[in-house]
Amino acid sequence: MQFKNTALLLTALTAGSAMARSHIHERRHQHPARAVGDIVTAVIDGKVETWRNTYAGPTAAPEAPAAGGVQNAAVQNDAVAASSSTAVPTTTTATTSPTSTGSAFPTGFGGQTQPTGSGDTYCGNQGIPYGSNIIRIEESDLSKYDYTVSLDGSALTEDYHVIFWNKCDQEDQLTGWYAKSFPVDFTVPAGSIQYVAIDSDSQGGFVGLPASEDIPRNSYGSVLGFWGEFDFANADHDGWSGFDVSAIQAQLASQTNFPGLLIEGNGVISSITTNLGTVTNAYTSDEKAVGGIGGNIPAGRLALNATLGYSG
């Protein structure tokens, strides 16, 4: 699963979504944005598309995580545009302590947004208010949610900073990974496991890095690292889910010195070891135009286990 083509539309407009379906699994990766007025060329689902970019980039408003896959068609010259990067301190506007199911919303989630777009540009549920489709929970509440991610820091020797974002921002632009604040932003203490629940029809991603470092970004503001990408119960694809680990954005910025990540779900594993050592059923820049890598899971509950700092 990946956010590839969308991302490319995003950077073309600017990634995507991993729509899980055994014969049609679309994940679209996220790539850096083009300037307004630029002529953009992208290979999308095997076809060359060209248009003039009118998207000026994400606003300063907080943005959030997405779902499913996030990677496909690559915009030409994006690798050059993304070659420089800077570490930008992440700011947050709210605390993200574990949510109790006894809160205002029975499940802890907010309301659900109406989907927009289709295929590469599909934006599913982003939560009302924005970002309330992704929440922290306690281990004892795992069974109460259909779609969860367990962030396993059991093998870590230092605390990790984890952020989750929605594929789409509040204006249904494919810019969630450019946000300055995120729906879920928290620390996984070394030796611990933390838990996140995600509402149905949500697409997005996450990354975990040492808490002693600022979140790295490329020159356009895109979050870097080895991403975990997810798409839970995609309504545009009959409720299928998908997930993958991706190094595409990191490689486009010529940076691969990041901690590894392994995601397991429903018996399927997608992983990249530290510093891009070993890649298993995961995305690198060589596969940015390929669909179906990672996990493609039929409709139903799905619990993902993510091993932070994975070294093999």
Tab-separated table of C-alpha atoms in Angstrom:
chain	number	residue	atom	x	y	z
A	1	MET	CA	0.000	0.000	0.000
A	2	GLN	CA	1.329	3.413	-0.718
A	3	PHE	CA	0.539	7.048	-1.259
A	4	LYS	CA	2.533	7.351	-4.387
A	5	ASN	CA	0.513	8.704	-7.226
A	6	THR	CA	-1.376	11.067	-5.061
A	7	ALA	CA	1.688	12.425	-3.571
A	8	LEU	CA	2.670	13.004	-6.979
A	9	LEU	CA	-0.424	14.753	-7.727
A	10	LEU	CA	0.274	16.767	-4.664
A	11	THR	CA	3.682	17.680	-5.663
A	12	ALA	CA	2.105	17.843	-8.800
A	13	LEU	CA	-0.609	19.519	-7.000
A	14	THR	CA	1.992	17.775	-4.489
A	15	ALA	CA	0.747	11.128	-1.689
A	16	GLY	CA	-1.463	9.176	-1.822
A	17	SER	CA	-3.466	6.453	-0.753
A	18	ALA	CA	-3.167	2.776	-0.547
A	19	MET	CA	-6.479	1.471	-1.613
A	20	ALA	CA	-6.588	-2.154	-0.803
A	21	ARG	CA	-8.120	-4.478	-3.284
A	22	SER	CA	-6.533	-7.697	-4.433
A	23	HIS	CA	-6.703	-6.758	-8.112
A	24	ILE	CA	-6.628	-2.970	-7.724
A	25	HIS	CA	-4.535	-1.718	-4.870
A	26	GLU	CA	-3.618	1.938	-5.221
A	27	ARG	CA	-1.119	3.500	-2.867
A	28	ARG	CA	0.115	6.904	-3.651
A	29	HIS	CA	3.306	8.343	-2.200
A	30	GLN	CA	3.885	11.908	-1.189
A	31	HIS	CA	6.421	14.062	-2.927
A	32	PRO	CA	7.524	17.726	-2.792
A	33	ALA	CA	5.334	20.487	-4.181
A	34	ARG	CA	5.853	22.418	-7.362
A	35	ALA	CA	5.665	26.193	-7.657
A	36	VAL	CA	2.472	27.874	-8.882
A	37	GLY	CA	2.509	28.181	-12.663
A	38	ASP	CA	4.991	25.358	-13.217
A	39	ILE	CA	4.187	22.861	-15.936
A	40	VAL	CA	3.945	19.512	-14.204
A	41	THR	CA	4.337	16.134	-15.892
A	42	ALA	CA	3.509	12.896	-14.108
A	43	VAL	CA	3.082	9.256	-15.034
A	44	ILE	CA	-0.186	8.237	-13.418
A	45	ASP	CA	-1.398	4.665	-13.763
A	46	GLY	CA	0.797	4.232	-16.833
A	47	LYS	CA	-0.337	7.412	-18.615
A	48	VAL	CA	1.650	10.628	-19.010
A	49	GLU	CA	-0.378	13.590	-17.744
A	50	THR	CA	0.682	17.253	-18.070
A	51	TRP	CA	-0.914	20.346	-16.493
A	52	ARG	CA	-0.126	23.771	-15.057
A	53	ASN	CA	0.176	23.772	-11.263
A	54	THR	CA	-2.183	26.165	-9.468
A	55	TYR	CA	-1.661	24.886	-5.935
A	56	ALA	CA	0.358	27.311	-3.770
A	57	GLY	CA	1.084	24.878	-0.941
A	58	PRO	CA	-0.417	24.055	2.454
A	59	THR	CA	-1.753	26.795	4.689
A	60	ALA	CA	-0.456	27.480	8.172
A	61	ALA	CA	-3.450	25.771	9.732
A	62	PRO	CA	-2.797	22.501	11.580
A	63	GLU	CA	-2.961	19.416	9.434
A	64	ALA	CA	-3.273	15.723	10.141
A	65	PRO	CA	-2.575	12.067	9.224
A	66	ALA	CA	-4.013	10.071	6.364
A	67	ALA	CA	-4.763	6.510	5.561
A	68	GLY	CA	-3.895	3.522	3.507
A	69	GLY	CA	-1.149	3.577	0.859
A	70	VAL	CA	0.684	6.685	-0.085
A	71	GLN	CA	3.013	6.459	-3.014
A	72	ASN	CA	2.859	5.903	-6.831
A	73	ALA	CA	3.541	7.821	-10.004
A	74	ALA	CA	6.539	10.035	-9.685
A	75	VAL	CA	6.614	13.599	-10.943
A	76	GLN	CA	9.615	14.198	-13.165
A	77	ASN	CA	12.440	16.180	-11.556
A	78	ASP	CA	10.985	15.761	-8.051
A	79	ALA	CA	14.153	14.001	-6.972
A	80	VAL	CA	16.100	17.145	-7.793
A	81	ALA	CA	13.574	19.423	-6.103
A	82	ALA	CA	13.712	17.348	-2.944
A	83	SER	CA	17.471	17.038	-2.755
A	84	SER	CA	17.911	19.482	0.125
A	85	SER	CA	16.347	19.173	3.533
A	86	THR	CA	16.197	20.933	6.843
A	87	ALA	CA	15.098	19.860	10.281
A	88	VAL	CA	12.112	21.966	11.296
A	89	PRO	CA	11.004	21.891	14.929
A	90	THR	CA	7.500	20.462	15.128
A	91	THR	CA	4.891	22.510	16.953
A	92	THR	CA	1.730	21.181	18.496
A	93	THR	CA	-1.389	22.896	19.707
A	94	ALA	CA	-2.888	20.234	21.894
A	95	THR	CA	-1.856	17.366	24.120
A	96	THR	CA	-2.300	13.834	22.851
A	97	SER	CA	-2.722	11.707	25.919
A	98	PRO	CA	-4.530	8.380	25.543
A	99	THR	CA	-8.260	8.787	24.937
A	100	SER	CA	-10.877	7.208	27.158
A	101	THR	CA	-13.935	5.661	25.558
A	102	GLY	CA	-15.959	7.526	28.154
A	103	SER	CA	-15.311	10.862	26.419
A	104	ALA	CA	-17.812	13.089	24.591
A	105	PHE	CA	-17.789	10.719	21.633
A	106	PRO	CA	-18.509	7.122	22.699
A	107	THR	CA	-15.575	5.779	20.677
A	108	GLY	CA	-13.253	8.698	21.362
A	109	PHE	CA	-13.383	9.687	17.674
A	110	GLY	CA	-15.011	12.841	16.375
A	111	GLY	CA	-17.517	12.958	13.531
A	112	GLN	CA	-16.745	11.644	10.051
A	113	THR	CA	-16.144	13.800	7.000
A	114	GLN	CA	-17.742	13.025	3.648
A	115	PRO	CA	-15.286	11.540	1.138
A	116	THR	CA	-14.190	13.599	-1.853
A	117	GLY	CA	-12.410	12.687	-5.057
A	118	SER	CA	-11.611	9.210	-6.300
A	119	GLY	CA	-8.585	7.090	-7.098
A	120	ASP	CA	-5.379	9.040	-6.560
A	121	THR	CA	-7.194	12.119	-5.275
A	122	TYR	CA	-9.521	10.285	-2.888
A	123	CYS	CA	-9.831	11.895	0.545
A	124	GLY	CA	-11.734	9.756	3.023
A	125	ASN	CA	-12.542	10.426	6.659
A	126	GLN	CA	-10.423	13.148	8.280
A	127	GLY	CA	-12.478	13.602	11.423
A	128	ILE	CA	-14.723	16.419	12.681
A	129	PRO	CA	-12.976	18.344	14.081
A	130	TYR	CA	-10.080	17.712	11.749
A	131	GLY	CA	-7.726	15.005	12.974
A	132	SER	CA	-10.165	13.448	15.442
A	133	ASN	CA	-10.177	10.273	13.330
A	134	ILE	CA	-6.793	9.367	14.858
A	135	ILE	CA	-6.522	9.038	18.629
A	136	ARG	CA	-4.282	7.555	21.289
A	137	ILE	CA	-5.763	4.788	23.397
A	138	GLU	CA	-4.812	2.498	26.265
A	139	GLU	CA	-3.839	-1.140	25.748
A	140	SER	CA	-6.995	-2.202	27.585
A	141	ASP	CA	-9.100	-0.491	24.891
A	142	LEU	CA	-7.563	-2.216	21.853
A	143	SER	CA	-10.424	-4.675	21.484
A	144	LYS	CA	-12.947	-1.824	21.323
A	145	TYR	CA	-11.587	-0.505	18.022
A	146	ASP	CA	-11.603	-2.068	14.567
A	147	TYR	CA	-8.399	-0.395	13.344
A	148	THR	CA	-5.361	0.082	15.557
A	149	VAL	CA	-1.604	0.605	15.420
A	150	SER	CA	0.640	-0.565	18.267
A	151	LEU	CA	3.930	1.361	18.368
A	152	ASP	CA	6.453	-1.073	19.829
A	153	GLY	CA	9.466	0.552	21.458
A	154	SER	CA	10.464	-2.536	23.446
A	155	ALA	CA	13.920	-2.684	21.848
A	156	LEU	CA	14.599	1.060	21.915
A	157	THR	CA	17.421	2.469	24.019
A	158	GLU	CA	16.108	6.035	23.787
A	159	ASP	CA	12.696	7.703	23.609
A	160	TYR	CA	11.102	8.131	20.174
A	161	HIS	CA	8.964	10.965	18.838
A	162	VAL	CA	6.006	9.684	16.781
A	163	ILE	CA	3.670	11.728	14.595
A	164	PHE	CA	0.610	10.651	12.596
A	165	TRP	CA	-0.906	12.623	9.731
A	166	ASN	CA	-3.932	12.429	7.442
A	167	LYS	CA	-3.317	12.065	3.730
A	168	CYS	CA	-5.460	15.138	3.031
A	169	ASP	CA	-5.585	18.487	4.796
A	170	GLN	CA	-8.699	20.368	5.893
A	171	GLU	CA	-9.265	21.636	2.349
A	172	ASP	CA	-8.948	18.160	0.809
A	173	GLN	CA	-5.517	18.950	-0.597
A	174	LEU	CA	-2.966	16.132	-0.552
A	175	THR	CA	-0.654	17.855	1.924
A	176	GLY	CA	-1.047	16.114	5.290
A	177	TRP	CA	2.644	15.276	5.625
A	178	TYR	CA	3.591	18.962	5.249
A	179	ALA	CA	1.773	19.987	8.431
A	180	LYS	CA	3.372	21.919	11.272
A	181	SER	CA	1.122	20.209	13.827
A	182	PHE	CA	-0.431	16.757	13.740
A	183	PRO	CA	-3.569	14.978	15.005
A	184	VAL	CA	-1.410	12.645	17.069
A	185	ASP	CA	2.038	13.704	18.287
A	186	PHE	CA	3.581	11.886	21.232
A	187	THR	CA	6.591	10.164	22.762
A	188	VAL	CA	7.158	6.413	22.924
A	189	PRO	CA	9.423	5.929	25.963
A	190	ALA	CA	12.228	3.423	25.458
A	191	GLY	CA	11.031	-0.053	26.397
A	192	SER	CA	7.329	0.786	26.136
A	193	ILE	CA	4.462	0.153	23.705
A	194	GLN	CA	1.971	2.911	22.872
A	195	TYR	CA	-1.339	2.546	21.049
A	196	VAL	CA	-3.310	4.462	18.433
A	197	ALA	CA	-6.815	3.859	17.081
A	198	ILE	CA	-7.875	5.072	13.642
A	199	ASP	CA	-11.433	5.490	12.397
A	200	SER	CA	-12.735	3.728	9.282
A	201	ASP	CA	-12.092	5.135	5.805
A	202	SER	CA	-8.996	6.996	7.045
A	203	GLN	CA	-5.824	7.292	4.952
A	204	GLY	CA	-2.471	8.567	6.221
A	205	GLY	CA	0.973	7.905	7.541
A	206	PHE	CA	3.303	8.106	10.503
A	207	VAL	CA	6.977	8.238	11.348
A	208	GLY	CA	9.010	7.524	14.484
A	209	LEU	CA	12.399	9.108	15.184
A	210	PRO	CA	14.630	9.707	18.215
A	211	ALA	CA	13.003	12.310	20.465
A	212	SER	CA	16.353	14.065	20.824
A	213	GLU	CA	16.148	15.186	17.181
A	214	ASP	CA	13.853	17.600	15.363
A	215	ILE	CA	11.517	16.101	12.761
A	216	PRO	CA	13.514	16.216	9.492
A	217	ARG	CA	11.908	17.827	6.459
A	218	ASN	CA	12.910	18.499	2.887
A	219	SER	CA	13.157	21.996	1.432
A	220	TYR	CA	9.410	22.009	0.756
A	221	GLY	CA	8.485	21.077	4.313
A	222	SER	CA	7.650	17.406	3.754
A	223	VAL	CA	8.310	15.102	6.702
A	224	LEU	CA	11.203	12.715	6.056
A	225	GLY	CA	12.048	9.306	7.473
A	226	PHE	CA	10.918	5.768	6.708
A	227	TRP	CA	7.162	6.218	6.679
A	228	GLY	CA	4.496	3.842	7.838
A	229	GLU	CA	1.488	4.225	5.531
A	230	PHE	CA	-2.052	3.050	6.198
A	231	ASP	CA	-5.489	2.945	4.609
A	232	PHE	CA	-8.223	1.533	6.825
A	233	ALA	CA	-11.571	0.344	5.421
A	234	ASN	CA	-11.393	2.448	2.277
A	235	ALA	CA	-14.949	3.218	1.182
A	236	ASP	CA	-13.791	3.801	-2.392
A	237	HIS	CA	-12.479	0.226	-2.521
A	238	ASP	CA	-15.148	-1.901	-0.888
A	239	GLY	CA	-13.754	-1.542	2.626
A	240	TRP	CA	-10.325	-3.045	1.920
A	241	SER	CA	-7.366	-1.918	4.019
A	242	GLY	CA	-3.680	-1.564	3.216
A	243	PHE	CA	-0.337	-0.674	4.755
A	244	ASP	CA	3.339	-0.420	3.869
A	245	VAL	CA	6.714	1.003	4.890
A	246	SER	CA	8.232	3.495	2.460
A	247	ALA	CA	11.634	5.107	1.927
A	248	ILE	CA	10.608	7.012	-1.197
A	249	GLN	CA	10.386	10.478	0.305
A	250	ALA	CA	13.659	10.008	2.163
A	251	GLN	CA	15.454	8.826	-0.965
A	252	LEU	CA	14.132	11.727	-3.029
A	253	ALA	CA	15.803	13.999	-0.480
A	254	SER	CA	19.007	11.906	-0.659
A	255	GLN	CA	18.735	10.996	3.020
A	256	THR	CA	18.562	7.399	4.201
A	257	ASN	CA	20.193	7.563	7.637
A	258	PHE	CA	16.916	6.937	9.456
A	259	PRO	CA	15.802	4.317	11.990
A	260	GLY	CA	14.175	1.220	10.553
A	261	LEU	CA	10.480	0.372	10.735
A	262	LEU	CA	8.596	-2.920	10.527
A	263	ILE	CA	4.814	-3.173	10.231
A	264	GLU	CA	2.940	-6.467	10.601
A	265	GLY	CA	-0.756	-6.967	10.046
A	266	ASN	CA	-2.885	-10.027	9.334
A	267	GLY	CA	0.261	-12.121	8.872
A	268	VAL	CA	1.799	-9.748	6.312
A	269	ILE	CA	5.071	-7.889	6.968
A	270	SER	CA	6.469	-4.738	5.366
A	271	SER	CA	9.825	-3.489	6.647
A	272	ILE	CA	12.950	-1.427	6.067
A	273	THR	CA	15.919	-1.770	8.403
A	274	THR	CA	17.933	1.143	9.776
A	275	ASN	CA	19.829	3.213	7.182
A	276	LEU	CA	17.963	1.468	4.344
A	277	GLY	CA	19.831	-1.760	4.974
A	278	THR	CA	17.305	-4.457	4.046
A	279	VAL	CA	13.969	-3.844	2.323
A	280	THR	CA	11.200	-6.438	2.629
A	281	ASN	CA	7.862	-5.962	0.841
A	282	ALA	CA	8.290	-2.188	1.158
A	283	TYR	CA	8.745	0.841	-1.058
A	284	THR	CA	11.958	2.408	-2.308
A	285	SER	CA	12.292	4.981	-5.073
A	286	ASP	CA	12.732	2.147	-7.574
A	287	GLU	CA	9.138	1.048	-6.904
A	288	LYS	CA	7.529	4.483	-6.724
A	289	ALA	CA	5.314	3.728	-9.718
A	290	VAL	CA	4.370	0.219	-8.561
A	291	GLY	CA	1.121	-0.597	-6.772
A	292	GLY	CA	0.291	-3.368	-4.348
A	293	ILE	CA	3.468	-3.546	-2.272
A	294	GLY	CA	2.892	-4.087	1.453
A	295	GLY	CA	-0.295	-5.433	2.970
A	296	ASN	CA	-3.596	-5.631	1.059
A	297	ILE	CA	-6.259	-6.817	3.460
A	298	PRO	CA	-9.947	-7.649	2.772
A	299	ALA	CA	-12.662	-5.743	4.619
A	300	GLY	CA	-12.710	-6.367	8.361
A	301	ARG	CA	-10.844	-5.534	11.545
A	302	LEU	CA	-7.117	-4.918	11.286
A	303	ALA	CA	-4.546	-4.465	14.052
A	304	LEU	CA	-1.109	-3.306	12.921
A	305	ASN	CA	2.039	-3.786	14.994
A	306	ALA	CA	4.832	-1.317	14.215
A	307	THR	CA	8.347	-2.012	15.498
A	308	LEU	CA	10.257	1.258	15.925
A	309	GLY	CA	14.008	1.402	15.337
A	310	TYR	CA	13.888	-1.911	13.471
A	311	SER	CA	17.364	-3.231	12.656
A	312	GLY	CA	16.463	-6.737	11.514
